[in-house]
Amino acid sequence: MSPVYAERASRLAGAVVWTRGPEGGGAGIVLPDGCMDLLWTEGRLLVAGPDTRAYRSARGPCVGVRFFPGTAPGLLGVPAHELRDRRVELGDLWSGAEVRRLIERVDAAVDPVVAIEELALRLAGDAPPSDPVLRAVVASLAAGRSVSATAESVGLSARQLHRLALGAFGYGPKTLARILRMQRALALARSGVSFAETAVLAGFADQAHLARDVRALTGQSLSGLVRS
């Protein structure tokens, strides 16, 4: 396991495998990103639901799979809105005996990173194909298109899109769009783009609007996040 935080693309399409080793085991801040995670830590399998605010993670080594937005509910068999802003034991969602077998398998693995990825791949293999509309919604909102334009592009009414989003992402499309816009802004700012230009490119009214939204979603300043 890596001594600090590291991530790589998973063999599961759109997913990311990540590790946090003992030397990177202090509590950290997890920012909203529209995703859900399956994670293993010290003999426990947990599901991290979709966040609407920053989450302070527990201490200790951990490995996980971060699923592409909207795909985890179909693999886990639970609507995303039921897990919003929560970390839940997998045993609370599935049969306790089945989860104990899975935990034993990961615990016994030479490399828990490989084991947790294999588990995610198995879940995907057992689940029905993901709805292509979900990926189209994410792509549209991530590109900065409005919720109404996104709904029209996938052939849904605003009400239908909202209902779909609750089950797949855990919150409505406006919240998802706001979170994806913040992530887009952070990527720009961390690449060296000035905050003023970042605000324009990411779709904010101005730099002050960007600063307020980042603070509201993360509890931290934009400059602080970029430095960290």
PDB file of C-alpha atoms in Angstrom:
ATOM      1  CA  MET A   1       0.000   0.000   0.000  1.00  0.00           C
ATOM      2  CA  SER A   2       1.282   3.487  -0.846  1.00  0.00           C
ATOM      3  CA  PRO A   3       2.630   5.403   2.190  1.00  0.00           C
ATOM      4  CA  VAL A   4       0.507   8.415   1.207  1.00  0.00           C
ATOM      5  CA  TYR A   5      -2.580   9.078  -0.896  1.00  0.00           C
ATOM      6  CA  ALA A   6      -2.414   7.834  -4.502  1.00  0.00           C
ATOM      7  CA  GLU A   7      -4.946   7.009  -7.199  1.00  0.00           C
ATOM      8  CA  ARG A   8      -5.085   5.436 -10.643  1.00  0.00           C
ATOM      9  CA  ALA A   9      -7.660   4.645 -13.288  1.00  0.00           C
ATOM     10  CA  SER A  10      -9.528   1.413 -12.621  1.00  0.00           C
ATOM     11  CA  ARG A  11     -10.210  -1.402 -15.050  1.00  0.00           C
ATOM     12  CA  LEU A  12     -13.857  -0.571 -14.361  1.00  0.00           C
ATOM     13  CA  ALA A  13     -14.812   2.102 -16.892  1.00  0.00           C
ATOM     14  CA  GLY A  14     -14.819   5.607 -15.431  1.00  0.00           C
ATOM     15  CA  ALA A  15     -13.826   4.469 -11.930  1.00  0.00           C
ATOM     16  CA  VAL A  16     -10.720   5.348  -9.920  1.00  0.00           C
ATOM     17  CA  VAL A  17      -8.850   3.099  -7.488  1.00  0.00           C
ATOM     18  CA  TRP A  18      -7.274   4.967  -4.595  1.00  0.00           C
ATOM     19  CA  THR A  19      -5.139   4.194  -1.573  1.00  0.00           C
ATOM     20  CA  ARG A  20      -4.210   6.007   1.611  1.00  0.00           C
ATOM     21  CA  GLY A  21      -1.336   4.385   3.453  1.00  0.00           C
ATOM     22  CA  PRO A  22      -0.240   4.539   7.097  1.00  0.00           C
ATOM     23  CA  GLU A  23       2.018   7.559   6.620  1.00  0.00           C
ATOM     24  CA  GLY A  24      -0.860   9.433   4.979  1.00  0.00           C
ATOM     25  CA  GLY A  25      -3.261   8.226   7.623  1.00  0.00           C
ATOM     26  CA  GLY A  26      -4.203  11.496   9.252  1.00  0.00           C
ATOM     27  CA  ALA A  27      -7.731  12.819   8.904  1.00  0.00           C
ATOM     28  CA  GLY A  28      -8.281  14.587   5.604  1.00  0.00           C
ATOM     29  CA  ILE A  29     -10.940  16.535   3.765  1.00  0.00           C
ATOM     30  CA  VAL A  30     -12.976  14.827   1.044  1.00  0.00           C
ATOM     31  CA  LEU A  31     -14.631  17.348  -1.264  1.00  0.00           C
ATOM     32  CA  PRO A  32     -17.995  16.857  -3.006  1.00  0.00           C
ATOM     33  CA  ASP A  33     -17.437  15.395  -6.478  1.00  0.00           C
ATOM     34  CA  GLY A  34     -20.694  13.733  -7.534  1.00  0.00           C
ATOM     35  CA  CYS A  35     -19.267  10.257  -6.872  1.00  0.00           C
ATOM     36  CA  MET A  36     -19.817   7.357  -4.481  1.00  0.00           C
ATOM     37  CA  ASP A  37     -17.070   5.068  -3.155  1.00  0.00           C
ATOM     38  CA  LEU A  38     -16.724   1.494  -1.956  1.00  0.00           C
ATOM     39  CA  LEU A  39     -13.895   1.374   0.562  1.00  0.00           C
ATOM     40  CA  TRP A  40     -12.084  -1.055   2.850  1.00  0.00           C
ATOM     41  CA  THR A  41     -10.397   0.039   6.025  1.00  0.00           C
ATOM     42  CA  GLU A  42      -9.038  -2.146   8.802  1.00  0.00           C
ATOM     43  CA  GLY A  43     -11.439  -5.039   8.304  1.00  0.00           C
ATOM     44  CA  ARG A  44     -14.522  -3.013   7.332  1.00  0.00           C
ATOM     45  CA  LEU A  45     -16.294  -2.509   4.011  1.00  0.00           C
ATOM     46  CA  LEU A  46     -18.053   0.846   3.775  1.00  0.00           C
ATOM     47  CA  VAL A  47     -20.027   2.779   1.192  1.00  0.00           C
ATOM     48  CA  ALA A  48     -19.387   6.506   0.978  1.00  0.00           C
ATOM     49  CA  GLY A  49     -22.526   8.212  -0.260  1.00  0.00           C
ATOM     50  CA  PRO A  50     -22.645  11.335  -2.433  1.00  0.00           C
ATOM     51  CA  ASP A  51     -21.558  14.433  -0.520  1.00  0.00           C
ATOM     52  CA  THR A  52     -23.146  17.861  -0.614  1.00  0.00           C
ATOM     53  CA  ARG A  53     -20.441  19.292   1.663  1.00  0.00           C
ATOM     54  CA  ALA A  54     -16.858  18.512   2.589  1.00  0.00           C
ATOM     55  CA  TYR A  55     -16.372  15.395   4.700  1.00  0.00           C
ATOM     56  CA  ARG A  56     -13.557  14.899   7.203  1.00  0.00           C
ATOM     57  CA  SER A  57     -12.320  11.355   6.724  1.00  0.00           C
ATOM     58  CA  ALA A  58     -11.316   9.061   9.574  1.00  0.00           C
ATOM     59  CA  ARG A  59      -7.689   8.316  10.358  1.00  0.00           C
ATOM     60  CA  GLY A  60      -5.910   5.168   9.251  1.00  0.00           C
ATOM     61  CA  PRO A  61      -4.952   3.291   6.070  1.00  0.00           C
ATOM     62  CA  CYS A  62      -7.714   2.794   3.527  1.00  0.00           C
ATOM     63  CA  VAL A  63      -8.279   1.615  -0.052  1.00  0.00           C
ATOM     64  CA  GLY A  64     -11.275   2.244  -2.238  1.00  0.00           C
ATOM     65  CA  VAL A  65     -12.938   2.478  -5.615  1.00  0.00           C
ATOM     66  CA  ARG A  66     -14.534   5.780  -6.602  1.00  0.00           C
ATOM     67  CA  PHE A  67     -17.304   5.053  -9.093  1.00  0.00           C
ATOM     68  CA  PHE A  68     -18.189   7.287 -12.012  1.00  0.00           C
ATOM     69  CA  PRO A  69     -21.083   9.589 -11.013  1.00  0.00           C
ATOM     70  CA  GLY A  70     -24.437   7.844 -11.176  1.00  0.00           C
ATOM     71  CA  THR A  71     -23.146   4.264 -11.550  1.00  0.00           C
ATOM     72  CA  ALA A  72     -22.796   3.056  -7.923  1.00  0.00           C
ATOM     73  CA  PRO A  73     -26.537   2.821  -7.069  1.00  0.00           C
ATOM     74  CA  GLY A  74     -27.073   0.256  -9.820  1.00  0.00           C
ATOM     75  CA  LEU A  75     -24.139  -1.834  -8.555  1.00  0.00           C
ATOM     76  CA  LEU A  76     -25.071  -1.631  -4.875  1.00  0.00           C
ATOM     77  CA  GLY A  77     -28.839  -1.843  -5.234  1.00  0.00           C
ATOM     78  CA  VAL A  78     -29.656   1.271  -3.213  1.00  0.00           C
ATOM     79  CA  PRO A  79     -30.825   4.740  -4.372  1.00  0.00           C
ATOM     80  CA  ALA A  80     -28.116   7.360  -3.964  1.00  0.00           C
ATOM     81  CA  HIS A  81     -30.339   9.789  -2.044  1.00  0.00           C
ATOM     82  CA  GLU A  82     -30.608   7.252   0.808  1.00  0.00           C
ATOM     83  CA  LEU A  83     -26.841   7.522   1.318  1.00  0.00           C
ATOM     84  CA  ARG A  84     -26.438  11.271   0.794  1.00  0.00           C
ATOM     85  CA  ASP A  85     -23.775  12.724   3.146  1.00  0.00           C
ATOM     86  CA  ARG A  86     -23.382   9.339   4.882  1.00  0.00           C
ATOM     87  CA  ARG A  87     -20.771   6.583   5.359  1.00  0.00           C
ATOM     88  CA  VAL A  88     -22.568   3.269   5.754  1.00  0.00           C
ATOM     89  CA  GLU A  89     -21.383  -0.242   6.572  1.00  0.00           C
ATOM     90  CA  LEU A  90     -21.949  -2.491   3.559  1.00  0.00           C
ATOM     91  CA  GLY A  91     -23.455  -4.955   6.038  1.00  0.00           C
ATOM     92  CA  ASP A  92     -26.289  -2.485   6.642  1.00  0.00           C
ATOM     93  CA  LEU A  93     -27.216  -2.696   2.970  1.00  0.00           C
ATOM     94  CA  TRP A  94     -26.573  -6.353   2.181  1.00  0.00           C
ATOM     95  CA  SER A  95     -26.763  -9.721   3.921  1.00  0.00           C
ATOM     96  CA  GLY A  96     -24.397  -9.791   6.883  1.00  0.00           C
ATOM     97  CA  ALA A  97     -23.081 -13.259   6.006  1.00  0.00           C
ATOM     98  CA  GLU A  98     -22.279 -12.221   2.436  1.00  0.00           C
ATOM     99  CA  VAL A  99     -20.468  -9.087   3.609  1.00  0.00           C
ATOM    100  CA  ARG A 100     -18.456 -11.061   6.160  1.00  0.00           C
ATOM    101  CA  ARG A 101     -17.250 -13.345   3.360  1.00  0.00           C
ATOM    102  CA  LEU A 102     -16.259 -10.338   1.271  1.00  0.00           C
ATOM    103  CA  ILE A 103     -14.394  -8.735   4.171  1.00  0.00           C
ATOM    104  CA  GLU A 104     -12.534 -11.979   4.856  1.00  0.00           C
ATOM    105  CA  ARG A 105     -11.533 -12.150   1.203  1.00  0.00           C
ATOM    106  CA  VAL A 106     -10.148  -8.604   1.174  1.00  0.00           C
ATOM    107  CA  ASP A 107      -8.467  -9.073   4.563  1.00  0.00           C
ATOM    108  CA  ALA A 108      -6.713 -12.211   3.315  1.00  0.00           C
ATOM    109  CA  ALA A 109      -5.599 -10.708  -0.003  1.00  0.00           C
ATOM    110  CA  VAL A 110      -1.911 -10.093  -0.620  1.00  0.00           C
ATOM    111  CA  ASP A 111      -2.883  -6.700  -2.051  1.00  0.00           C
ATOM    112  CA  PRO A 112      -6.179  -5.222  -0.761  1.00  0.00           C
ATOM    113  CA  VAL A 113      -6.100  -2.690  -3.604  1.00  0.00           C
ATOM    114  CA  VAL A 114      -6.405  -5.484  -6.151  1.00  0.00           C
ATOM    115  CA  ALA A 115      -9.061  -7.217  -4.035  1.00  0.00           C
ATOM    116  CA  ILE A 116     -11.294  -4.155  -3.733  1.00  0.00           C
ATOM    117  CA  GLU A 117     -11.009  -3.502  -7.479  1.00  0.00           C
ATOM    118  CA  GLU A 118     -11.907  -7.126  -8.217  1.00  0.00           C
ATOM    119  CA  LEU A 119     -14.955  -6.751  -5.986  1.00  0.00           C
ATOM    120  CA  ALA A 120     -16.037  -3.649  -7.902  1.00  0.00           C
ATOM    121  CA  LEU A 121     -15.560  -5.430 -11.217  1.00  0.00           C
ATOM    122  CA  ARG A 122     -17.632  -8.367  -9.966  1.00  0.00           C
ATOM    123  CA  LEU A 123     -20.421  -6.013  -8.891  1.00  0.00           C
ATOM    124  CA  ALA A 124     -20.406  -4.428 -12.332  1.00  0.00           C
ATOM    125  CA  GLY A 125     -20.513  -7.847 -13.987  1.00  0.00           C
ATOM    126  CA  ASP A 126     -23.556  -8.887 -11.958  1.00  0.00           C
ATOM    127  CA  ALA A 127     -25.462  -5.614 -12.464  1.00  0.00           C
ATOM    128  CA  PRO A 128     -27.545  -4.605 -15.488  1.00  0.00           C
ATOM    129  CA  PRO A 129     -25.856  -2.200 -17.933  1.00  0.00           C
ATOM    130  CA  SER A 130     -25.762   1.387 -16.692  1.00  0.00           C
ATOM    131  CA  ASP A 131     -28.224   3.829 -18.216  1.00  0.00           C
ATOM    132  CA  PRO A 132     -26.409   5.812 -20.961  1.00  0.00           C
ATOM    133  CA  VAL A 133     -28.641   8.772 -20.125  1.00  0.00           C
ATOM    134  CA  LEU A 134     -26.785   9.165 -16.819  1.00  0.00           C
ATOM    135  CA  ARG A 135     -23.418   9.597 -18.516  1.00  0.00           C
ATOM    136  CA  ALA A 136     -24.972  12.045 -20.965  1.00  0.00           C
ATOM    137  CA  VAL A 137     -26.339  14.086 -18.055  1.00  0.00           C
ATOM    138  CA  VAL A 138     -22.944  14.161 -16.334  1.00  0.00           C
ATOM    139  CA  ALA A 139     -21.164  15.116 -19.552  1.00  0.00           C
ATOM    140  CA  SER A 140     -23.625  17.925 -20.254  1.00  0.00           C
ATOM    141  CA  LEU A 141     -23.529  19.419 -16.762  1.00  0.00           C
ATOM    142  CA  ALA A 142     -19.752  19.006 -16.503  1.00  0.00           C
ATOM    143  CA  ALA A 143     -19.435  20.998 -19.720  1.00  0.00           C
ATOM    144  CA  GLY A 144     -21.379  23.847 -18.123  1.00  0.00           C
ATOM    145  CA  ARG A 145     -24.716  23.418 -19.887  1.00  0.00           C
ATOM    146  CA  SER A 146     -27.803  24.484 -17.973  1.00  0.00           C
ATOM    147  CA  VAL A 147     -30.141  22.019 -16.304  1.00  0.00           C
ATOM    148  CA  SER A 148     -32.946  22.854 -18.734  1.00  0.00           C
ATOM    149  CA  ALA A 149     -30.660  22.388 -21.757  1.00  0.00           C
ATOM    150  CA  THR A 150     -29.403  19.123 -20.285  1.00  0.00           C
ATOM    151  CA  ALA A 151     -32.927  17.811 -19.732  1.00  0.00           C
ATOM    152  CA  GLU A 152     -33.879  18.687 -23.297  1.00  0.00           C
ATOM    153  CA  SER A 153     -30.724  17.042 -24.697  1.00  0.00           C
ATOM    154  CA  VAL A 154     -31.586  13.688 -23.087  1.00  0.00           C
ATOM    155  CA  GLY A 155     -35.302  13.863 -23.861  1.00  0.00           C
ATOM    156  CA  LEU A 156     -36.552  14.349 -20.292  1.00  0.00           C
ATOM    157  CA  SER A 157     -38.743  16.921 -18.616  1.00  0.00           C
ATOM    158  CA  ALA A 158     -37.276  18.902 -15.727  1.00  0.00           C
ATOM    159  CA  ARG A 159     -39.306  16.802 -13.286  1.00  0.00           C
ATOM    160  CA  GLN A 160     -38.167  13.526 -14.857  1.00  0.00           C
ATOM    161  CA  LEU A 161     -34.529  14.637 -14.738  1.00  0.00           C
ATOM    162  CA  HIS A 162     -34.846  15.617 -11.087  1.00  0.00           C
ATOM    163  CA  ARG A 163     -36.317  12.222 -10.175  1.00  0.00           C
ATOM    164  CA  LEU A 164     -33.615  10.405 -12.137  1.00  0.00           C
ATOM    165  CA  ALA A 165     -30.888  12.494 -10.506  1.00  0.00           C
ATOM    166  CA  LEU A 166     -32.077  11.791  -6.957  1.00  0.00           C
ATOM    167  CA  GLY A 167     -31.771   8.057  -7.441  1.00  0.00           C
ATOM    168  CA  ALA A 168     -28.520   8.139  -9.401  1.00  0.00           C
ATOM    169  CA  PHE A 169     -26.582  11.048  -7.880  1.00  0.00           C
ATOM    170  CA  GLY A 170     -28.256  11.590  -4.520  1.00  0.00           C
ATOM    171  CA  TYR A 171     -29.462  15.114  -5.213  1.00  0.00           C
ATOM    172  CA  GLY A 172     -31.067  17.171  -7.941  1.00  0.00           C
ATOM    173  CA  PRO A 173     -29.328  18.190 -11.177  1.00  0.00           C
ATOM    174  CA  LYS A 174     -28.802  21.767  -9.964  1.00  0.00           C
ATOM    175  CA  THR A 175     -26.737  20.529  -7.019  1.00  0.00           C
ATOM    176  CA  LEU A 176     -24.801  18.157  -9.254  1.00  0.00           C
ATOM    177  CA  ALA A 177     -24.117  20.993 -11.702  1.00  0.00           C
ATOM    178  CA  ARG A 178     -22.891  23.201  -8.871  1.00  0.00           C
ATOM    179  CA  ILE A 179     -20.534  20.493  -7.560  1.00  0.00           C
ATOM    180  CA  LEU A 180     -19.144  19.717 -11.015  1.00  0.00           C
ATOM    181  CA  ARG A 181     -18.628  23.437 -11.658  1.00  0.00           C
ATOM    182  CA  MET A 182     -16.647  23.723  -8.413  1.00  0.00           C
ATOM    183  CA  GLN A 183     -14.499  20.734  -9.369  1.00  0.00           C
ATOM    184  CA  ARG A 184     -13.923  22.303 -12.795  1.00  0.00           C
ATOM    185  CA  ALA A 185     -12.821  25.533 -11.127  1.00  0.00           C
ATOM    186  CA  LEU A 186     -10.456  23.755  -8.730  1.00  0.00           C
ATOM    187  CA  ALA A 187      -8.791  21.926 -11.611  1.00  0.00           C
ATOM    188  CA  LEU A 188      -8.241  25.220 -13.426  1.00  0.00           C
ATOM    189  CA  ALA A 189      -6.950  27.066 -10.368  1.00  0.00           C
ATOM    190  CA  ARG A 190      -4.593  24.218  -9.436  1.00  0.00           C
ATOM    191  CA  SER A 191      -3.174  24.268 -12.968  1.00  0.00           C
ATOM    192  CA  GLY A 192      -2.078  27.866 -12.462  1.00  0.00           C
ATOM    193  CA  VAL A 193      -4.980  29.777 -14.014  1.00  0.00           C
ATOM    194  CA  SER A 194      -5.690  33.004 -12.125  1.00  0.00           C
ATOM    195  CA  PHE A 195      -8.773  33.022  -9.903  1.00  0.00           C
ATOM    196  CA  ALA A 196     -10.414  35.744 -11.983  1.00  0.00           C
ATOM    197  CA  GLU A 197      -9.952  33.787 -15.214  1.00  0.00           C
ATOM    198  CA  THR A 198     -10.946  30.558 -13.477  1.00  0.00           C
ATOM    199  CA  ALA A 199     -14.264  32.133 -12.499  1.00  0.00           C
ATOM    200  CA  VAL A 200     -14.998  33.070 -16.109  1.00  0.00           C
ATOM    201  CA  LEU A 201     -13.904  29.763 -17.626  1.00  0.00           C
ATOM    202  CA  ALA A 202     -15.765  27.664 -15.058  1.00  0.00           C
ATOM    203  CA  GLY A 203     -19.023  29.570 -15.508  1.00  0.00           C
ATOM    204  CA  PHE A 204     -19.235  31.744 -12.385  1.00  0.00           C
ATOM    205  CA  ALA A 205     -20.574  35.301 -12.477  1.00  0.00           C
ATOM    206  CA  ASP A 206     -17.300  36.633 -11.119  1.00  0.00           C
ATOM    207  CA  GLN A 207     -14.436  35.803  -8.740  1.00  0.00           C
ATOM    208  CA  ALA A 208     -16.500  36.688  -5.676  1.00  0.00           C
ATOM    209  CA  HIS A 209     -19.206  34.238  -6.768  1.00  0.00           C
ATOM    210  CA  LEU A 210     -16.550  31.536  -7.190  1.00  0.00           C
ATOM    211  CA  ALA A 211     -15.120  32.228  -3.730  1.00  0.00           C
ATOM    212  CA  ARG A 212     -18.573  32.106  -2.070  1.00  0.00           C
ATOM    213  CA  ASP A 213     -19.539  28.840  -3.753  1.00  0.00           C
ATOM    214  CA  VAL A 214     -16.276  27.106  -2.885  1.00  0.00           C
ATOM    215  CA  ARG A 215     -16.597  28.234   0.738  1.00  0.00           C
ATOM    216  CA  ALA A 216     -20.227  27.059   0.913  1.00  0.00           C
ATOM    217  CA  LEU A 217     -19.456  23.601  -0.485  1.00  0.00           C
ATOM    218  CA  THR A 218     -16.142  22.945   1.265  1.00  0.00           C
ATOM    219  CA  GLY A 219     -15.937  25.211   4.296  1.00  0.00           C
ATOM    220  CA  GLN A 220     -12.557  26.406   3.042  1.00  0.00           C
ATOM    221  CA  SER A 221     -11.207  29.215   0.904  1.00  0.00           C
ATOM    222  CA  LEU A 222     -10.255  28.674  -2.719  1.00  0.00           C
ATOM    223  CA  SER A 223      -6.676  29.776  -2.030  1.00  0.00           C
ATOM    224  CA  GLY A 224      -6.427  27.318   0.863  1.00  0.00           C
ATOM    225  CA  LEU A 225      -7.651  24.436  -1.281  1.00  0.00           C
ATOM    226  CA  VAL A 226      -5.255  25.270  -4.086  1.00  0.00           C
ATOM    227  CA  ARG A 227      -2.308  25.431  -1.652  1.00  0.00           C
ATOM    228  CA  SER A 228      -3.239  22.054  -0.142  1.00  0.00           C
TER     229      SER A 228
END
